[in-house]
C-alpha cells in the first residue's frame, strides 16, 4: 500500500531529526506495513567532499535509533535505516533512491544531502507517493510551492542568507562580498543575499562563483582582496 500522504511543514541536531524519523516509523507501523523491520531509506554522501559532516550526523542518528530499538522499537518493530552512498553526485542519488524504493521497499526516505541531489529524487516521491523527511538542504524549491511529500525541519537558504547580510551591516560592516557555489544551491543562497542587500538599499562589492566539484579558492581570495571587502558570505 502507498505510504500515507503527509503535509510538509535541514540541518537540525541529529537527535531532533531522529525523533522525527521515529515518529514516521510509528505511522508506518500503524499503517500495517508487513515488515520485520520498519525500513527507512537514505541516499547521502558517505564518501566525497562532504563525507565528514555526513558521518558526524549519522553517528547521532544511529545513536538515537539504537536507543529506540533497544527499548523494543515502535509497536514491537525495529527501525532500520538503509543508507546508500551517492558520493555527492546527483545522478547517483536518484539511482539510490529508486533502488531503495523499488528493491528495498522502504516506507520513506530520510535526510538526503545536497540541493541538486534532493531535486533529483523529487519525481520518485510523487510517483510512489513516498515521504522525504528532513532533507539536509534549505533550497527554496523544497519550501515553495509546498510539496506534500517533503518534510522540512530547517529554514530556507534564502532566509538564512538574507538575515546574514542584514546582520553584517548591523555590525557596521559596509563592504560585503558574496561567494557562492556555481550550482542550484549556490544560486539559491545568492538570491537570498540579493534580497538582503535590496532591503538595505546596498550593493555587494563583488559576487563570485566557485566551482562546485573542485573549487579553487586561491584566485577568489585575490579577487576579494582587490575589492577591499570587509566580509564575505
mmCIF file of C-alpha atoms in Angstrom:
data_model
loop_
_atom_site.group_PDB
_atom_site.id
_atom_site.type_symbol
_atom_site.label_atom_id
_atom_site.label_comp_id
_atom_site.label_asym_id
_atom_site.label_seq_id
_atom_site.Cartn_x
_atom_site.Cartn_y
_atom_site.Cartn_z
ATOM 1 C CA UNK A 1 0.000 0.000 0.000
ATOM 2 C CA UNK A 2 1.270 3.552 -0.643
ATOM 3 C CA UNK A 3 2.551 5.426 2.373
ATOM 4 C CA UNK A 4 0.018 7.986 3.670
ATOM 5 C CA UNK A 5 0.400 11.470 2.254
ATOM 6 C CA UNK A 6 1.792 13.853 4.846
ATOM 7 C CA UNK A 7 1.692 17.629 4.739
ATOM 8 C CA UNK A 8 5.015 19.475 4.769
ATOM 9 C CA UNK A 9 5.679 21.801 7.347
ATOM 10 C CA UNK A 10 17.557 20.746 7.292
ATOM 11 C CA UNK A 11 20.204 20.510 9.248
ATOM 12 C CA UNK A 12 18.866 20.320 12.816
ATOM 13 C CA UNK A 13 20.528 18.380 15.616
ATOM 14 C CA UNK A 14 20.789 14.657 14.835
ATOM 15 C CA UNK A 15 18.642 13.693 17.836
ATOM 16 C CA UNK A 16 15.854 16.015 16.669
ATOM 17 C CA UNK A 17 15.941 14.507 13.192
ATOM 18 C CA UNK A 18 15.981 11.014 14.617
ATOM 19 C CA UNK A 19 12.916 11.734 16.759
ATOM 20 C CA UNK A 20 11.069 12.788 13.618
ATOM 21 C CA UNK A 21 12.209 9.593 11.967
ATOM 22 C CA UNK A 22 10.872 7.609 14.909
ATOM 23 C CA UNK A 23 7.530 9.418 14.613
ATOM 24 C CA UNK A 24 7.400 8.465 10.952
ATOM 25 C CA UNK A 25 8.120 4.882 11.911
ATOM 26 C CA UNK A 26 5.147 4.958 14.283
ATOM 27 C CA UNK A 27 2.908 5.988 11.383
ATOM 28 C CA UNK A 28 4.367 3.233 9.249
ATOM 29 C CA UNK A 29 3.690 0.654 11.945
ATOM 30 C CA UNK A 30 0.141 1.945 12.331
ATOM 31 C CA UNK A 31 -0.412 1.610 8.603
ATOM 32 C CA UNK A 32 0.018 -2.143 8.935
ATOM 33 C CA UNK A 33 3.040 -2.467 6.677
ATOM 34 C CA UNK A 34 4.248 -6.061 6.722
ATOM 35 C CA UNK A 35 7.956 -5.755 7.505
ATOM 36 C CA UNK A 36 10.039 -7.498 10.118
ATOM 37 C CA UNK A 37 11.705 -4.098 10.401
ATOM 38 C CA UNK A 38 10.423 -0.629 9.638
ATOM 39 C CA UNK A 39 12.624 0.231 6.670
ATOM 40 C CA UNK A 40 13.681 3.835 6.111
ATOM 41 C CA UNK A 41 15.910 4.702 3.140
ATOM 42 C CA UNK A 42 18.652 7.267 2.792
ATOM 43 C CA UNK A 43 20.902 8.360 -0.048
ATOM 44 C CA UNK A 44 23.733 10.617 1.095
ATOM 45 C CA UNK A 45 27.418 11.341 0.631
ATOM 46 C CA UNK A 46 29.087 8.716 2.800
ATOM 47 C CA UNK A 47 32.157 9.399 0.662
ATOM 48 C CA UNK A 48 33.132 12.509 -1.255
ATOM 49 C CA UNK A 49 33.614 16.181 -0.370
ATOM 50 C CA UNK A 50 31.033 16.384 2.449
ATOM 51 C CA UNK A 51 31.643 12.917 3.917
ATOM 52 C CA UNK A 52 32.992 14.243 7.233
ATOM 53 C CA UNK A 53 29.855 16.199 8.150
ATOM 54 C CA UNK A 54 27.593 13.413 6.875
ATOM 55 C CA UNK A 55 29.429 10.881 9.019
ATOM 56 C CA UNK A 56 29.111 13.038 12.122
ATOM 57 C CA UNK A 57 25.377 13.461 11.621
ATOM 58 C CA UNK A 58 24.868 9.747 11.030
ATOM 59 C CA UNK A 59 26.558 8.981 14.346
ATOM 60 C CA UNK A 60 23.851 10.978 16.105
ATOM 61 C CA UNK A 61 21.041 9.439 14.065
ATOM 62 C CA UNK A 62 22.165 5.878 14.738
ATOM 63 C CA UNK A 63 22.721 6.598 18.433
ATOM 64 C CA UNK A 64 19.096 7.624 18.776
ATOM 65 C CA UNK A 65 17.702 4.811 16.645
ATOM 66 C CA UNK A 66 19.761 2.286 18.606
ATOM 67 C CA UNK A 67 18.203 3.667 21.777
ATOM 68 C CA UNK A 68 14.671 3.349 20.369
ATOM 69 C CA UNK A 69 15.318 -0.183 19.125
ATOM 70 C CA UNK A 70 16.858 -1.225 22.452
ATOM 71 C CA UNK A 71 13.539 -0.321 24.081
ATOM 72 C CA UNK A 72 11.570 -2.513 21.701
ATOM 73 C CA UNK A 73 11.290 -0.263 18.671
ATOM 74 C CA UNK A 74 7.881 1.027 17.583
ATOM 75 C CA UNK A 75 4.956 -1.259 18.387
ATOM 76 C CA UNK A 76 7.464 -4.088 18.647
ATOM 77 C CA UNK A 77 9.055 -3.389 15.253
ATOM 78 C CA UNK A 78 12.672 -2.244 14.978
ATOM 79 C CA UNK A 79 13.597 0.746 12.850
ATOM 80 C CA UNK A 80 16.213 0.005 10.203
ATOM 81 C CA UNK A 81 17.889 2.831 8.310
ATOM 82 C CA UNK A 82 19.310 1.696 4.958
ATOM 83 C CA UNK A 83 21.959 4.186 3.814
ATOM 84 C CA UNK A 84 23.388 4.148 0.286
ATOM 85 C CA UNK A 85 26.414 6.211 -0.735
ATOM 86 C CA UNK A 86 25.863 8.655 -3.605
ATOM 87 C CA UNK A 87 29.363 10.172 -3.403
ATOM 88 C CA UNK A 88 27.657 13.595 -3.512
ATOM 89 C CA UNK A 89 26.639 13.060 -7.140
ATOM 90 C CA UNK A 90 23.026 13.917 -8.117
ATOM 91 C CA UNK A 91 22.576 11.131 -10.720
ATOM 92 C CA UNK A 92 23.704 8.536 -8.205
ATOM 93 C CA UNK A 93 21.338 9.995 -5.606
ATOM 94 C CA UNK A 94 18.429 9.380 -7.986
ATOM 95 C CA UNK A 95 19.642 5.842 -8.693
ATOM 96 C CA UNK A 96 19.963 5.105 -4.980
ATOM 97 C CA UNK A 97 16.507 6.460 -4.214
ATOM 98 C CA UNK A 98 14.967 4.296 -6.935
ATOM 99 C CA UNK A 99 16.752 1.231 -5.578
ATOM 100 C CA UNK A 100 15.627 1.956 -2.019
ATOM 101 C CA UNK A 101 12.010 2.335 -3.095
ATOM 102 C CA UNK A 102 11.741 -0.370 -5.731
ATOM 103 C CA UNK A 103 14.052 -3.061 -4.310
ATOM 104 C CA UNK A 104 14.297 -2.396 -0.571
ATOM 105 C CA UNK A 105 10.621 -1.376 -0.211
ATOM 106 C CA UNK A 106 11.331 1.442 2.232
ATOM 107 C CA UNK A 107 8.325 3.275 3.667
ATOM 108 C CA UNK A 108 10.025 6.685 3.446
ATOM 109 C CA UNK A 109 13.270 8.432 2.561
ATOM 110 C CA UNK A 110 15.287 10.356 5.120
ATOM 111 C CA UNK A 111 17.851 13.144 5.252
ATOM 112 C CA UNK A 112 19.185 13.396 1.716
ATOM 113 C CA UNK A 113 22.193 15.686 1.359
ATOM 114 C CA UNK A 114 22.549 18.439 -1.240
ATOM 115 C CA UNK A 115 20.182 20.581 -3.281
ATOM 116 C CA UNK A 116 20.588 19.103 -6.799
ATOM 117 C CA UNK A 117 20.788 15.654 -5.212
ATOM 118 C CA UNK A 118 17.447 16.096 -3.465
ATOM 119 C CA UNK A 119 15.890 17.672 -6.555
ATOM 120 C CA UNK A 120 16.856 14.520 -8.443
ATOM 121 C CA UNK A 121 14.660 12.340 -6.233
ATOM 122 C CA UNK A 122 11.539 14.541 -6.219
ATOM 123 C CA UNK A 123 9.936 12.769 -9.210
ATOM 124 C CA UNK A 124 10.221 9.464 -7.346
ATOM 125 C CA UNK A 125 8.428 10.891 -4.307
ATOM 126 C CA UNK A 126 5.487 11.910 -6.476
ATOM 127 C CA UNK A 127 5.494 8.663 -8.451
ATOM 128 C CA UNK A 128 5.440 6.406 -5.394
ATOM 129 C CA UNK A 129 3.655 8.809 -3.001
ATOM 130 C CA UNK A 130 6.550 8.481 -0.577
ATOM 131 C CA UNK A 131 7.632 10.959 2.093
ATOM 132 C CA UNK A 132 11.084 12.538 2.387
ATOM 133 C CA UNK A 133 11.863 13.526 5.969
ATOM 134 C CA UNK A 134 14.415 16.199 6.932
ATOM 135 C CA UNK A 135 16.360 16.814 3.727
ATOM 136 C CA UNK A 136 19.669 18.488 4.617
ATOM 137 C CA UNK A 137 19.010 21.406 2.309
ATOM 138 C CA UNK A 138 17.238 24.695 2.687
ATOM 139 C CA UNK A 139 16.652 25.282 -1.024
ATOM 140 C CA UNK A 140 13.530 27.298 -1.789
ATOM 141 C CA UNK A 141 12.357 24.668 -4.269
ATOM 142 C CA UNK A 142 11.584 22.427 -1.273
ATOM 143 C CA UNK A 143 9.637 25.174 0.510
ATOM 144 C CA UNK A 144 7.655 26.912 -2.244
ATOM 145 C CA UNK A 145 5.367 25.647 -3.535
ATOM 146 C CA UNK A 146 4.659 23.278 -0.671
ATOM 147 C CA UNK A 147 5.428 19.694 -1.628
ATOM 148 C CA UNK A 148 3.124 17.243 0.206
ATOM 149 C CA UNK A 149 5.900 14.642 0.301
ATOM 150 C CA UNK A 150 8.727 16.826 1.669
ATOM 151 C CA UNK A 151 9.021 17.498 5.411
ATOM 152 C CA UNK A 152 11.497 20.305 6.086
ATOM 153 C CA UNK A 153 12.988 20.779 9.557
ATOM 154 C CA UNK A 154 15.161 23.802 8.748
ATOM 155 C CA UNK A 155 14.625 27.278 7.310
ATOM 156 C CA UNK A 156 15.329 28.126 3.694
ATOM 157 C CA UNK A 157 18.769 29.096 2.423
ATOM 158 C CA UNK A 158 17.308 32.337 1.135
ATOM 159 C CA UNK A 159 16.000 33.316 4.563
ATOM 160 C CA UNK A 160 19.333 32.440 6.182
ATOM 161 C CA UNK A 161 21.399 34.336 3.597
ATOM 162 C CA UNK A 162 19.172 37.397 3.725
ATOM 163 C CA UNK A 163 19.415 37.542 7.510
ATOM 164 C CA UNK A 164 23.194 37.069 7.389
ATOM 165 C CA UNK A 165 23.591 40.077 5.078
ATOM 166 C CA UNK A 166 21.388 42.181 7.333
ATOM 167 C CA UNK A 167 23.462 41.163 10.342
ATOM 168 C CA UNK A 168 26.773 42.099 8.688
ATOM 169 C CA UNK A 169 25.520 45.619 8.056
ATOM 170 C CA UNK A 170 24.033 45.821 11.546
ATOM 171 C CA UNK A 171 27.518 45.304 12.987
ATOM 172 C CA UNK A 172 28.665 48.273 10.854
ATOM 173 C CA UNK A 173 30.421 46.426 8.036
ATOM 174 C CA UNK A 174 29.924 48.263 4.755
ATOM 175 C CA UNK A 175 31.920 46.364 2.139
ATOM 176 C CA UNK A 176 30.413 42.893 1.832
ATOM 177 C CA UNK A 177 31.082 40.351 -0.915
ATOM 178 C CA UNK A 178 29.229 37.171 -1.870
ATOM 179 C CA UNK A 179 30.983 33.938 -2.859
ATOM 180 C CA UNK A 180 28.714 31.086 -3.898
ATOM 181 C CA UNK A 181 28.898 27.636 -5.429
ATOM 182 C CA UNK A 182 28.170 27.554 -9.144
ATOM 183 C CA UNK A 183 25.110 25.304 -8.853
ATOM 184 C CA UNK A 184 21.465 25.453 -7.806
ATOM 185 C CA UNK A 185 22.429 25.538 -4.121
ATOM 186 C CA UNK A 186 24.739 28.499 -4.609
ATOM 187 C CA UNK A 187 22.275 30.356 -6.820
ATOM 188 C CA UNK A 188 19.575 29.920 -4.173
ATOM 189 C CA UNK A 189 21.810 31.341 -1.440
ATOM 190 C CA UNK A 190 22.882 34.205 -3.701
ATOM 191 C CA UNK A 191 19.227 35.079 -4.305
ATOM 192 C CA UNK A 192 18.681 35.347 -0.548
ATOM 193 C CA UNK A 193 21.764 37.547 -0.202
ATOM 194 C CA UNK A 194 20.450 39.730 -3.030
ATOM 195 C CA UNK A 195 17.213 40.235 -1.102
ATOM 196 C CA UNK A 196 19.213 41.255 1.959
ATOM 197 C CA UNK A 197 21.163 43.879 0.004
ATOM 198 C CA UNK A 198 17.989 45.155 -1.653
ATOM 199 C CA UNK A 199 16.203 45.532 1.669
ATOM 200 C CA UNK A 200 19.053 47.694 2.951
ATOM 201 C CA UNK A 201 19.465 49.506 -0.387
ATOM 202 C CA UNK A 202 23.065 48.314 -0.569
ATOM 203 C CA UNK A 203 25.174 46.571 -3.209
ATOM 204 C CA UNK A 204 27.779 43.797 -2.832
ATOM 205 C CA UNK A 205 31.357 44.779 -3.631
ATOM 206 C CA UNK A 206 31.682 41.501 -5.554
ATOM 207 C CA UNK A 207 29.680 38.397 -6.447
ATOM 208 C CA UNK A 208 31.983 35.472 -7.205
ATOM 209 C CA UNK A 209 31.125 31.942 -8.313
ATOM 210 C CA UNK A 210 33.147 28.915 -7.178
ATOM 211 C CA UNK A 211 33.167 25.580 -8.993
ATOM 212 C CA UNK A 212 31.104 23.017 -7.079
ATOM 213 C CA UNK A 213 33.175 19.921 -7.758
ATOM 214 C CA UNK A 214 36.700 21.292 -7.251
ATOM 215 C CA UNK A 215 36.626 24.890 -6.037
ATOM 216 C CA UNK A 216 39.909 26.805 -6.270
ATOM 217 C CA UNK A 217 39.843 29.475 -3.585
ATOM 218 C CA UNK A 218 43.300 30.934 -4.222
ATOM 219 C CA UNK A 219 42.190 33.246 -7.058
ATOM 220 C CA UNK A 220 38.964 34.006 -5.186
ATOM 221 C CA UNK A 221 40.952 35.297 -2.218
ATOM 222 C CA UNK A 222 42.842 37.550 -4.602
ATOM 223 C CA UNK A 223 39.594 38.900 -6.025
ATOM 224 C CA UNK A 224 38.258 39.606 -2.545
ATOM 225 C CA UNK A 225 41.432 41.416 -1.561
ATOM 226 C CA UNK A 226 41.216 43.610 -4.643
ATOM 227 C CA UNK A 227 37.739 44.794 -3.582
ATOM 228 C CA UNK A 228 38.811 45.588 -0.003
ATOM 229 C CA UNK A 229 35.864 43.527 1.209
ATOM 230 C CA UNK A 230 35.382 43.563 4.979
ATOM 231 C CA UNK A 231 33.383 40.330 4.936
ATOM 232 C CA UNK A 232 32.326 37.615 2.523
ATOM 233 C CA UNK A 233 29.200 35.478 2.697
#
